[in-house]
Amino acid sequence: MIKVVKNIIDMQKISLEHKLKGDKIAVVPTMGFLHEGHLSLIRKAREFTESVVTTLFVNPSQFGPNEDYNRYPRNFERDLDLCNQAGSKYLFNPEVLDMYPKGFNTSIKISGVTDKFEGEFRPGHFDGVATVVAKLFNSTLPDYAVFGQKDYQQTLLIKKLTKDLNFPIEIVIAPTIREIDGLAMSSRNTYLDIEIRKKAGVLFYALNEARKIISEGETNRLRINTSLHKALRTIPEIKIDYAASALADTLDEPESFFPGDSVVILIAAYLGKTRLIDNEIVKIPYKLNEENFIIT
Ligand code: PAF
């Protein structure tokens, strides 16, 4: 049966006790209102160890002043039950005042991979994420930490945070879990009203359009981006923050990609009042001649 841990020092003690016994710890950081995507992360963590800690903390410092911190969906009992069923041993659920006591005055800023896309549209967001993830790492002392690819830029930030601050943690990125129409699972999908929900598969459609032209030989970045915008605009209710392609490791945006490059296609858009993000990684194919040799 899963155990709920509220206190940071208690959590550290539990993790240390496991480590003394030689157990490995895997953490799955979440903001709750769990769905199949989160549960797949817990199951992934179980592949590494039985000592899985899921964290549930709606982190105020990663929400902008006009964002949805207060109305972010919450359901503790349901989350507890789902975590238990997915095989998490602990649910770490600290209070805001324990994570950020009076006088808390530290913020971690990672530049480079956070500068554009989400970084541009959600100023301060990534500082909040980096700071809370470092605190969650220090509270749970994991050997492994599992995150979803859906928050692609966040995964780059977490890898950088772990490397730059020497956390002895292996970062594991698990694939995005999608609804039948391709909509990436997200706690925020509950904001979509019925009519808009029917159209929300458009993000996945646009990602696939880009994938298709890349597989047919397109390497020009702006032409790839244009295909994304065109596909998204088939829905009148859409307001695009960005729809772009970039090198997957660095988010650099060259004029054209090269065969063998891993490219991330990134979308952030409002459907009605709800902001959705999604991404896919696509490999730029090598060109083959008639004998199937690579053309250089
Ligand atoms: O991806 C999330 O749910 C959050 O950004 C995280 C990593 C739990 C930090 O609050």
PDB file of C-alpha atoms and ligand atoms in Angstrom:
ATOM      1  CA  MET A   1       0.000   0.000   0.000  1.00  0.00           C
ATOM      2  CA  ILE A   2       1.309   3.440  -0.962  1.00  0.00           C
ATOM      3  CA  LYS A   3       2.525   5.758   1.818  1.00  0.00           C
ATOM      4  CA  VAL A   4       1.893   9.509   1.741  1.00  0.00           C
ATOM      5  CA  VAL A   5       4.839  11.640   2.892  1.00  0.00           C
ATOM      6  CA  LYS A   6       4.203  15.319   3.554  1.00  0.00           C
ATOM      7  CA  ASN A   7       7.393  16.382   5.290  1.00  0.00           C
ATOM      8  CA  ILE A   8      10.667  17.025   3.416  1.00  0.00           C
ATOM      9  CA  ILE A   9      12.938  15.670   6.176  1.00  0.00           C
ATOM     10  CA  ASP A  10      10.779  12.535   6.527  1.00  0.00           C
ATOM     11  CA  MET A  11      11.081  12.011   2.768  1.00  0.00           C
ATOM     12  CA  GLN A  12      14.870  12.372   2.883  1.00  0.00           C
ATOM     13  CA  LYS A  13      15.047   9.878   5.792  1.00  0.00           C
ATOM     14  CA  ILE A  14      12.933   7.328   3.923  1.00  0.00           C
ATOM     15  CA  SER A  15      15.093   7.638   0.802  1.00  0.00           C
ATOM     16  CA  LEU A  16      18.302   7.350   2.849  1.00  0.00           C
ATOM     17  CA  GLU A  17      16.980   4.242   4.610  1.00  0.00           C
ATOM     18  CA  HIS A  18      16.323   2.649   1.228  1.00  0.00           C
ATOM     19  CA  LYS A  19      19.780   3.615  -0.003  1.00  0.00           C
ATOM     20  CA  LEU A  20      21.424   2.089   3.110  1.00  0.00           C
ATOM     21  CA  LYS A  21      19.690  -1.177   2.231  1.00  0.00           C
ATOM     22  CA  GLY A  22      21.110  -0.900  -1.313  1.00  0.00           C
ATOM     23  CA  ASP A  23      17.780  -0.001  -2.952  1.00  0.00           C
ATOM     24  CA  LYS A  24      17.640   2.436  -5.831  1.00  0.00           C
ATOM     25  CA  ILE A  25      15.090   5.250  -5.790  1.00  0.00           C
ATOM     26  CA  ALA A  26      13.202   6.509  -8.841  1.00  0.00           C
ATOM     27  CA  VAL A  27      11.215   9.735  -8.725  1.00  0.00           C
ATOM     28  CA  VAL A  28       8.314  10.788 -10.951  1.00  0.00           C
ATOM     29  CA  PRO A  29       7.674  14.510 -10.451  1.00  0.00           C
ATOM     30  CA  THR A  30       4.069  15.569 -11.168  1.00  0.00           C
ATOM     31  CA  MET A  31       1.627  18.355 -10.432  1.00  0.00           C
ATOM     32  CA  GLY A  32      -1.146  15.819  -9.921  1.00  0.00           C
ATOM     33  CA  PHE A  33      -4.526  15.347 -11.593  1.00  0.00           C
ATOM     34  CA  LEU A  34      -2.943  12.216 -12.959  1.00  0.00           C
ATOM     35  CA  HIS A  35      -3.779  10.667 -16.296  1.00  0.00           C
ATOM     36  CA  GLU A  36      -2.507   7.728 -18.319  1.00  0.00           C
ATOM     37  CA  GLY A  37       0.597   9.743 -19.328  1.00  0.00           C
ATOM     38  CA  HIS A  38       1.686  10.085 -15.678  1.00  0.00           C
ATOM     39  CA  LEU A  39       0.873   6.452 -14.969  1.00  0.00           C
ATOM     40  CA  SER A  40       3.098   5.392 -17.869  1.00  0.00           C
ATOM     41  CA  LEU A  41       5.937   7.351 -16.201  1.00  0.00           C
ATOM     42  CA  ILE A  42       5.347   5.517 -12.912  1.00  0.00           C
ATOM     43  CA  ARG A  43       5.374   2.194 -14.740  1.00  0.00           C
ATOM     44  CA  LYS A  44       8.590   3.214 -16.496  1.00  0.00           C
ATOM     45  CA  ALA A  45      10.121   4.075 -13.096  1.00  0.00           C
ATOM     46  CA  ARG A  46       9.104   0.607 -11.851  1.00  0.00           C
ATOM     47  CA  GLU A  47      11.359  -0.882 -14.543  1.00  0.00           C
ATOM     48  CA  PHE A  48      14.316   0.525 -12.570  1.00  0.00           C
ATOM     49  CA  THR A  49      13.287  -0.128  -8.978  1.00  0.00           C
ATOM     50  CA  GLU A  50      10.399  -0.990  -6.671  1.00  0.00           C
ATOM     51  CA  SER A  51      11.121   2.145  -4.628  1.00  0.00           C
ATOM     52  CA  VAL A  52       9.243   4.667  -6.743  1.00  0.00           C
ATOM     53  CA  VAL A  53       8.390   8.071  -5.299  1.00  0.00           C
ATOM     54  CA  THR A  54       5.748  10.058  -7.152  1.00  0.00           C
ATOM     55  CA  THR A  55       5.734  13.709  -6.192  1.00  0.00           C
ATOM     56  CA  LEU A  56       2.535  15.739  -6.225  1.00  0.00           C
ATOM     57  CA  PHE A  57       3.114  19.447  -5.905  1.00  0.00           C
ATOM     58  CA  VAL A  58       1.375  22.200  -7.878  1.00  0.00           C
ATOM     59  CA  ASN A  59       4.348  24.506  -7.996  1.00  0.00           C
ATOM     60  CA  PRO A  60       3.262  28.164  -7.745  1.00  0.00           C
ATOM     61  CA  SER A  61       6.627  29.513  -8.883  1.00  0.00           C
ATOM     62  CA  GLN A  62       6.281  28.111 -12.407  1.00  0.00           C
ATOM     63  CA  PHE A  63       2.950  29.844 -13.105  1.00  0.00           C
ATOM     64  CA  GLY A  64       2.875  33.413 -14.424  1.00  0.00           C
ATOM     65  CA  PRO A  65       0.635  36.018 -12.727  1.00  0.00           C
ATOM     66  CA  ASN A  66      -2.115  35.580 -15.377  1.00  0.00           C
ATOM     67  CA  GLU A  67      -1.834  31.807 -15.590  1.00  0.00           C
ATOM     68  CA  ASP A  68      -3.975  29.036 -14.136  1.00  0.00           C
ATOM     69  CA  TYR A  69      -2.319  28.275 -10.745  1.00  0.00           C
ATOM     70  CA  ASN A  70      -5.559  28.728  -8.772  1.00  0.00           C
ATOM     71  CA  ARG A  71      -7.777  26.794 -11.126  1.00  0.00           C
ATOM     72  CA  TYR A  72      -5.217  24.065 -11.955  1.00  0.00           C
ATOM     73  CA  PRO A  73      -7.208  20.812 -11.509  1.00  0.00           C
ATOM     74  CA  ARG A  74      -6.625  18.972  -8.223  1.00  0.00           C
ATOM     75  CA  ASN A  75      -7.977  15.684  -6.842  1.00  0.00           C
ATOM     76  CA  PHE A  76      -5.788  14.232  -4.117  1.00  0.00           C
ATOM     77  CA  GLU A  77      -7.783  11.060  -3.340  1.00  0.00           C
ATOM     78  CA  ARG A  78      -8.025  10.060  -6.992  1.00  0.00           C
ATOM     79  CA  ASP A  79      -4.304  10.724  -7.535  1.00  0.00           C
ATOM     80  CA  LEU A  80      -3.415   8.647  -4.486  1.00  0.00           C
ATOM     81  CA  ASP A  81      -5.489   5.758  -5.733  1.00  0.00           C
ATOM     82  CA  LEU A  82      -4.042   5.911  -9.263  1.00  0.00           C
ATOM     83  CA  CYS A  83      -0.459   6.148  -7.958  1.00  0.00           C
ATOM     84  CA  ASN A  84      -1.061   3.144  -5.777  1.00  0.00           C
ATOM     85  CA  GLN A  85      -2.493   1.122  -8.667  1.00  0.00           C
ATOM     86  CA  ALA A  86       0.443   2.066 -10.932  1.00  0.00           C
ATOM     87  CA  GLY A  87       2.874   0.750  -8.325  1.00  0.00           C
ATOM     88  CA  SER A  88       4.328   3.865  -6.677  1.00  0.00           C
ATOM     89  CA  LYS A  89       5.594   3.133  -3.152  1.00  0.00           C
ATOM     90  CA  TYR A  90       5.412   6.732  -1.892  1.00  0.00           C
ATOM     91  CA  LEU A  91       3.481   9.861  -2.735  1.00  0.00           C
ATOM     92  CA  PHE A  92       5.501  12.903  -1.685  1.00  0.00           C
ATOM     93  CA  ASN A  93       3.037  15.767  -1.258  1.00  0.00           C
ATOM     94  CA  PRO A  94       4.616  18.760   0.477  1.00  0.00           C
ATOM     95  CA  GLU A  95       2.775  21.984   1.355  1.00  0.00           C
ATOM     96  CA  VAL A  96       3.632  25.223  -0.461  1.00  0.00           C
ATOM     97  CA  LEU A  97       4.908  26.791   2.771  1.00  0.00           C
ATOM     98  CA  ASP A  98       7.239  23.863   3.410  1.00  0.00           C
ATOM     99  CA  MET A  99       8.713  24.107  -0.089  1.00  0.00           C
ATOM    100  CA  TYR A 100       8.849  27.903  -0.052  1.00  0.00           C
ATOM    101  CA  PRO A 101       9.002  29.035   3.583  1.00  0.00           C
ATOM    102  CA  LYS A 102       9.007  32.722   4.477  1.00  0.00           C
ATOM    103  CA  GLY A 103      12.339  34.181   3.386  1.00  0.00           C
ATOM    104  CA  PHE A 104      12.911  31.633   0.609  1.00  0.00           C
ATOM    105  CA  ASN A 105      15.123  33.534  -1.761  1.00  0.00           C
ATOM    106  CA  THR A 106      16.721  31.176  -4.264  1.00  0.00           C
ATOM    107  CA  SER A 107      16.000  30.760  -7.941  1.00  0.00           C
ATOM    108  CA  ILE A 108      17.807  28.617 -10.484  1.00  0.00           C
ATOM    109  CA  LYS A 109      18.127  30.133 -13.926  1.00  0.00           C
ATOM    110  CA  ILE A 110      19.316  28.025 -16.833  1.00  0.00           C
ATOM    111  CA  SER A 111      20.021  29.898 -20.021  1.00  0.00           C
ATOM    112  CA  GLY A 112      20.400  28.572 -23.573  1.00  0.00           C
ATOM    113  CA  VAL A 113      17.786  25.862 -24.058  1.00  0.00           C
ATOM    114  CA  THR A 114      15.192  27.889 -22.159  1.00  0.00           C
ATOM    115  CA  ASP A 115      15.611  31.172 -24.028  1.00  0.00           C
ATOM    116  CA  LYS A 116      13.080  30.714 -26.803  1.00  0.00           C
ATOM    117  CA  PHE A 117       9.708  29.061 -27.465  1.00  0.00           C
ATOM    118  CA  GLU A 118       8.174  28.417 -23.993  1.00  0.00           C
ATOM    119  CA  GLY A 119      10.830  30.659 -22.443  1.00  0.00           C
ATOM    120  CA  GLU A 120       9.686  33.551 -24.613  1.00  0.00           C
ATOM    121  CA  PHE A 121       5.953  33.069 -24.071  1.00  0.00           C
ATOM    122  CA  ARG A 122       6.096  32.143 -20.357  1.00  0.00           C
ATOM    123  CA  PRO A 123       8.731  34.405 -18.780  1.00  0.00           C
ATOM    124  CA  GLY A 124       9.970  33.021 -15.445  1.00  0.00           C
ATOM    125  CA  HIS A 125       8.315  29.637 -16.008  1.00  0.00           C
ATOM    126  CA  PHE A 126      11.536  27.685 -16.460  1.00  0.00           C
ATOM    127  CA  ASP A 127      13.206  29.327 -13.426  1.00  0.00           C
ATOM    128  CA  GLY A 128      10.280  28.023 -11.372  1.00  0.00           C
ATOM    129  CA  VAL A 129      10.590  24.555 -12.908  1.00  0.00           C
ATOM    130  CA  ALA A 130      14.376  24.353 -12.419  1.00  0.00           C
ATOM    131  CA  THR A 131      14.121  25.519  -8.804  1.00  0.00           C
ATOM    132  CA  VAL A 132      11.336  23.133  -7.826  1.00  0.00           C
ATOM    133  CA  VAL A 133      12.891  20.157  -9.617  1.00  0.00           C
ATOM    134  CA  ALA A 134      16.186  20.766  -7.765  1.00  0.00           C
ATOM    135  CA  LYS A 135      14.220  20.881  -4.498  1.00  0.00           C
ATOM    136  CA  LEU A 136      12.325  17.703  -5.387  1.00  0.00           C
ATOM    137  CA  PHE A 137      15.632  15.986  -6.213  1.00  0.00           C
ATOM    138  CA  ASN A 138      17.098  17.100  -2.873  1.00  0.00           C
ATOM    139  CA  SER A 139      13.976  15.950  -1.034  1.00  0.00           C
ATOM    140  CA  THR A 140      13.680  12.510  -2.625  1.00  0.00           C
ATOM    141  CA  LEU A 141      17.382  11.751  -3.335  1.00  0.00           C
ATOM    142  CA  PRO A 142      16.640   9.653  -6.425  1.00  0.00           C
ATOM    143  CA  ASP A 143      18.950   7.568  -8.591  1.00  0.00           C
ATOM    144  CA  TYR A 144      16.526   7.893 -11.522  1.00  0.00           C
ATOM    145  CA  ALA A 145      14.053  10.609 -12.446  1.00  0.00           C
ATOM    146  CA  VAL A 146      11.392  10.028 -15.100  1.00  0.00           C
ATOM    147  CA  PHE A 147       9.834  12.849 -17.133  1.00  0.00           C
ATOM    148  CA  GLY A 148       7.519  12.889 -20.151  1.00  0.00           C
ATOM    149  CA  GLN A 149       8.627  13.971 -23.611  1.00  0.00           C
ATOM    150  CA  LYS A 150       5.465  16.043 -23.928  1.00  0.00           C
ATOM    151  CA  ASP A 151       7.196  18.921 -22.124  1.00  0.00           C
ATOM    152  CA  TYR A 152      10.126  18.728 -24.509  1.00  0.00           C
ATOM    153  CA  GLN A 153      11.922  21.942 -23.586  1.00  0.00           C
ATOM    154  CA  GLN A 154      11.508  21.044 -19.912  1.00  0.00           C
ATOM    155  CA  THR A 155      13.321  17.744 -20.566  1.00  0.00           C
ATOM    156  CA  LEU A 156      16.281  19.654 -22.047  1.00  0.00           C
ATOM    157  CA  LEU A 157      16.293  21.979 -19.047  1.00  0.00           C
ATOM    158  CA  ILE A 158      16.245  19.076 -16.589  1.00  0.00           C
ATOM    159  CA  LYS A 159      19.130  17.318 -18.326  1.00  0.00           C
ATOM    160  CA  LYS A 160      21.120  20.577 -18.197  1.00  0.00           C
ATOM    161  CA  LEU A 161      20.212  21.201 -14.541  1.00  0.00           C
ATOM    162  CA  THR A 162      21.304  17.680 -13.609  1.00  0.00           C
ATOM    163  CA  LYS A 163      24.606  18.000 -15.470  1.00  0.00           C
ATOM    164  CA  ASP A 164      25.462  21.561 -14.448  1.00  0.00           C
ATOM    165  CA  LEU A 165      24.659  21.032 -10.751  1.00  0.00           C
ATOM    166  CA  ASN A 166      26.163  17.500 -10.618  1.00  0.00           C
ATOM    167  CA  PHE A 167      23.052  15.684  -9.417  1.00  0.00           C
ATOM    168  CA  PRO A 168      23.997  11.962  -9.454  1.00  0.00           C
ATOM    169  CA  ILE A 169      20.725  11.103 -11.165  1.00  0.00           C
ATOM    170  CA  GLU A 170      19.926   9.347 -14.433  1.00  0.00           C
ATOM    171  CA  ILE A 171      17.265  11.290 -16.325  1.00  0.00           C
ATOM    172  CA  VAL A 172      14.824   9.068 -18.200  1.00  0.00           C
ATOM    173  CA  ILE A 173      12.485  10.537 -20.823  1.00  0.00           C
ATOM    174  CA  ALA A 174       9.352   8.539 -21.622  1.00  0.00           C
ATOM    175  CA  PRO A 175       7.212   8.926 -24.767  1.00  0.00           C
ATOM    176  CA  THR A 176       4.097  11.076 -24.948  1.00  0.00           C
ATOM    177  CA  ILE A 177       0.860   9.177 -24.409  1.00  0.00           C
ATOM    178  CA  ARG A 178      -1.941  10.246 -26.741  1.00  0.00           C
ATOM    179  CA  GLU A 179      -5.737  10.051 -26.939  1.00  0.00           C
ATOM    180  CA  ILE A 180      -7.257   8.178 -29.913  1.00  0.00           C
ATOM    181  CA  ASP A 181      -7.286  11.344 -32.065  1.00  0.00           C
ATOM    182  CA  GLY A 182      -3.643  12.032 -31.234  1.00  0.00           C
ATOM    183  CA  LEU A 183      -4.197  14.733 -28.596  1.00  0.00           C
ATOM    184  CA  ALA A 184      -1.291  14.494 -26.139  1.00  0.00           C
ATOM    185  CA  MET A 185      -2.548  13.661 -22.649  1.00  0.00           C
ATOM    186  CA  SER A 186      -2.382  16.598 -20.263  1.00  0.00           C
ATOM    187  CA  SER A 187      -4.117  17.579 -17.027  1.00  0.00           C
ATOM    188  CA  ARG A 188      -5.104  20.805 -18.803  1.00  0.00           C
ATOM    189  CA  ASN A 189      -7.157  18.896 -21.425  1.00  0.00           C
ATOM    190  CA  THR A 190      -9.996  18.990 -18.866  1.00  0.00           C
ATOM    191  CA  TYR A 191     -10.302  22.726 -19.654  1.00  0.00           C
ATOM    192  CA  LEU A 192     -11.369  21.998 -23.259  1.00  0.00           C
ATOM    193  CA  ASP A 193     -15.103  22.292 -23.853  1.00  0.00           C
ATOM    194  CA  ILE A 194     -16.810  19.558 -25.887  1.00  0.00           C
ATOM    195  CA  GLU A 195     -16.824  21.392 -29.235  1.00  0.00           C
ATOM    196  CA  ILE A 196     -13.186  22.512 -28.987  1.00  0.00           C
ATOM    197  CA  ARG A 197     -12.106  19.063 -27.749  1.00  0.00           C
ATOM    198  CA  LYS A 198     -13.369  17.586 -31.040  1.00  0.00           C
ATOM    199  CA  LYS A 199     -10.862  19.774 -32.894  1.00  0.00           C
ATOM    200  CA  ALA A 200      -7.880  19.335 -30.579  1.00  0.00           C
ATOM    201  CA  GLY A 201      -6.400  16.525 -32.681  1.00  0.00           C
ATOM    202  CA  VAL A 202      -5.219  19.315 -35.026  1.00  0.00           C
ATOM    203  CA  LEU A 203      -1.891  19.620 -33.180  1.00  0.00           C
ATOM    204  CA  PHE A 204      -1.065  15.989 -33.885  1.00  0.00           C
ATOM    205  CA  TYR A 205      -2.298  16.405 -37.456  1.00  0.00           C
ATOM    206  CA  ALA A 206       0.104  19.339 -37.934  1.00  0.00           C
ATOM    207  CA  LEU A 207       3.011  17.381 -36.419  1.00  0.00           C
ATOM    208  CA  ASN A 208       2.261  14.556 -38.842  1.00  0.00           C
ATOM    209  CA  GLU A 209       2.074  16.924 -41.824  1.00  0.00           C
ATOM    210  CA  ALA A 210       5.562  18.172 -40.945  1.00  0.00           C
ATOM    211  CA  ARG A 211       6.789  14.609 -40.460  1.00  0.00           C
ATOM    212  CA  LYS A 212       5.346  13.715 -43.875  1.00  0.00           C
ATOM    213  CA  ILE A 213       7.083  16.497 -45.830  1.00  0.00           C
ATOM    214  CA  ILE A 214      10.355  15.745 -44.028  1.00  0.00           C
ATOM    215  CA  SER A 215      10.081  12.078 -44.972  1.00  0.00           C
ATOM    216  CA  GLU A 216       9.461  13.202 -48.577  1.00  0.00           C
ATOM    217  CA  GLY A 217      12.754  15.113 -48.549  1.00  0.00           C
ATOM    218  CA  GLU A 218      12.003  18.621 -47.231  1.00  0.00           C
ATOM    219  CA  THR A 219      14.931  20.029 -45.245  1.00  0.00           C
ATOM    220  CA  ASN A 220      14.254  23.777 -45.381  1.00  0.00           C
ATOM    221  CA  ARG A 221      13.273  24.930 -41.872  1.00  0.00           C
ATOM    222  CA  LEU A 222      10.937  27.730 -42.929  1.00  0.00           C
ATOM    223  CA  ARG A 223       9.073  25.488 -45.369  1.00  0.00           C
ATOM    224  CA  ILE A 224       8.622  22.896 -42.594  1.00  0.00           C
ATOM    225  CA  ASN A 225       7.321  25.637 -40.286  1.00  0.00           C
ATOM    226  CA  THR A 226       4.950  26.900 -42.993  1.00  0.00           C
ATOM    227  CA  SER A 227       3.436  23.425 -43.340  1.00  0.00           C
ATOM    228  CA  LEU A 228       2.840  23.379 -39.571  1.00  0.00           C
ATOM    229  CA  HIS A 229       1.108  26.774 -39.598  1.00  0.00           C
ATOM    230  CA  LYS A 230      -1.015  25.797 -42.606  1.00  0.00           C
ATOM    231  CA  ALA A 231      -2.177  22.577 -40.926  1.00  0.00           C
ATOM    232  CA  LEU A 232      -2.973  24.348 -37.643  1.00  0.00           C
ATOM    233  CA  ARG A 233      -4.932  27.123 -39.362  1.00  0.00           C
ATOM    234  CA  THR A 234      -7.477  24.591 -40.620  1.00  0.00           C
ATOM    235  CA  ILE A 235      -9.130  25.258 -37.227  1.00  0.00           C
ATOM    236  CA  PRO A 236     -10.493  28.840 -36.954  1.00  0.00           C
ATOM    237  CA  GLU A 237     -10.417  28.843 -33.116  1.00  0.00           C
ATOM    238  CA  ILE A 238      -6.633  28.434 -33.029  1.00  0.00           C
ATOM    239  CA  LYS A 239      -4.172  31.088 -31.858  1.00  0.00           C
ATOM    240  CA  ILE A 240      -0.596  29.960 -32.428  1.00  0.00           C
ATOM    241  CA  ASP A 241       2.132  30.992 -29.968  1.00  0.00           C
ATOM    242  CA  TYR A 242       4.756  29.123 -31.961  1.00  0.00           C
ATOM    243  CA  ALA A 243       4.909  26.268 -34.465  1.00  0.00           C
ATOM    244  CA  ALA A 244       8.531  25.641 -35.273  1.00  0.00           C
ATOM    245  CA  SER A 245      11.268  23.155 -36.013  1.00  0.00           C
ATOM    246  CA  ALA A 246      14.733  23.147 -34.449  1.00  0.00           C
ATOM    247  CA  LEU A 247      17.684  20.872 -33.823  1.00  0.00           C
ATOM    248  CA  ALA A 248      16.514  18.539 -31.071  1.00  0.00           C
ATOM    249  CA  ASP A 249      19.602  18.786 -28.829  1.00  0.00           C
ATOM    250  CA  THR A 250      20.235  22.525 -28.898  1.00  0.00           C
ATOM    251  CA  LEU A 251      17.052  24.096 -30.291  1.00  0.00           C
ATOM    252  CA  ASP A 252      19.240  25.909 -32.822  1.00  0.00           C
ATOM    253  CA  GLU A 253      17.357  26.943 -35.956  1.00  0.00           C
ATOM    254  CA  PRO A 254      19.539  26.587 -39.073  1.00  0.00           C
ATOM    255  CA  GLU A 255      18.301  27.603 -42.508  1.00  0.00           C
ATOM    256  CA  SER A 256      18.172  23.931 -43.522  1.00  0.00           C
ATOM    257  CA  PHE A 257      18.603  20.644 -41.709  1.00  0.00           C
ATOM    258  CA  PHE A 258      21.048  17.941 -42.756  1.00  0.00           C
ATOM    259  CA  PRO A 259      20.474  14.211 -43.321  1.00  0.00           C
ATOM    260  CA  GLY A 260      20.834  12.422 -39.986  1.00  0.00           C
ATOM    261  CA  ASP A 261      19.824  15.492 -37.921  1.00  0.00           C
ATOM    262  CA  SER A 262      17.323  14.912 -35.129  1.00  0.00           C
ATOM    263  CA  VAL A 263      14.764  17.676 -35.429  1.00  0.00           C
ATOM    264  CA  VAL A 264      12.122  18.570 -32.879  1.00  0.00           C
ATOM    265  CA  ILE A 265       8.838  19.950 -34.153  1.00  0.00           C
ATOM    266  CA  LEU A 266       7.312  22.135 -31.433  1.00  0.00           C
ATOM    267  CA  ILE A 267       3.828  23.603 -31.160  1.00  0.00           C
ATOM    268  CA  ALA A 268       2.182  25.822 -28.556  1.00  0.00           C
ATOM    269  CA  ALA A 269      -1.270  27.109 -29.375  1.00  0.00           C
ATOM    270  CA  TYR A 270      -4.491  28.227 -27.769  1.00  0.00           C
ATOM    271  CA  LEU A 271      -7.590  26.305 -28.710  1.00  0.00           C
ATOM    272  CA  GLY A 272     -10.279  28.629 -27.460  1.00  0.00           C
ATOM    273  CA  LYS A 273      -8.980  29.654 -24.032  1.00  0.00           C
ATOM    274  CA  THR A 274      -6.842  26.569 -23.438  1.00  0.00           C
ATOM    275  CA  ARG A 275      -3.134  26.598 -24.204  1.00  0.00           C
ATOM    276  CA  LEU A 276      -1.791  23.252 -25.466  1.00  0.00           C
ATOM    277  CA  ILE A 277       1.760  22.196 -26.271  1.00  0.00           C
ATOM    278  CA  ASP A 278       3.006  19.215 -28.223  1.00  0.00           C
ATOM    279  CA  ASN A 279       6.094  18.005 -30.051  1.00  0.00           C
ATOM    280  CA  GLU A 280       7.563  15.166 -32.073  1.00  0.00           C
ATOM    281  CA  ILE A 281      11.133  14.295 -32.903  1.00  0.00           C
ATOM    282  CA  VAL A 282      11.844  13.500 -36.542  1.00  0.00           C
ATOM    283  CA  LYS A 283      15.045  12.282 -38.144  1.00  0.00           C
ATOM    284  CA  ILE A 284      16.053  13.951 -41.418  1.00  0.00           C
ATOM    285  CA  PRO A 285      16.389  11.018 -43.840  1.00  0.00           C
ATOM    286  CA  TYR A 286      19.480  10.276 -45.855  1.00  0.00           C
ATOM    287  CA  LYS A 287      19.003  10.573 -49.605  1.00  0.00           C
ATOM    288  CA  LEU A 288      19.558   7.270 -51.397  1.00  0.00           C
ATOM    289  CA  ASN A 289      20.438   6.713 -55.047  1.00  0.00           C
ATOM    290  CA  GLU A 290      18.892   3.965 -57.205  1.00  0.00           C
ATOM    291  CA  GLU A 291      21.281   1.365 -55.757  1.00  0.00           C
ATOM    292  CA  ASN A 292      20.245   2.443 -52.211  1.00  0.00           C
ATOM    293  CA  PHE A 293      23.613   4.090 -51.488  1.00  0.00           C
ATOM    294  CA  ILE A 294      23.615   7.273 -49.417  1.00  0.00           C
ATOM    295  CA  ILE A 295      24.083  10.375 -51.614  1.00  0.00           C
ATOM    296  CA  THR A 296      26.510  12.786 -49.954  1.00  0.00           C
TER     297      THR A 296
HETATM  298  O1  PAF B   1       5.956  18.644 -15.704  1.00  0.00           O
HETATM  299  C1  PAF B   1       5.430  18.969 -14.624  1.00  0.00           C
HETATM  300  O2  PAF B   1       4.374  18.471 -14.236  1.00  0.00           O
HETATM  301  C2  PAF B   1       6.107  20.034 -13.774  1.00  0.00           C
HETATM  302  O3  PAF B   1       6.684  21.025 -14.556  1.00  0.00           O
HETATM  303  C3  PAF B   1       7.127  19.446 -12.779  1.00  0.00           C
HETATM  304  C4  PAF B   1       8.290  18.794 -13.501  1.00  0.00           C
HETATM  305  C5  PAF B   1       6.449  18.426 -11.888  1.00  0.00           C
HETATM  306  C6  PAF B   1       7.688  20.557 -11.908  1.00  0.00           C
HETATM  307  O4  PAF B   1       6.699  21.187 -11.180  1.00  0.00           O
END
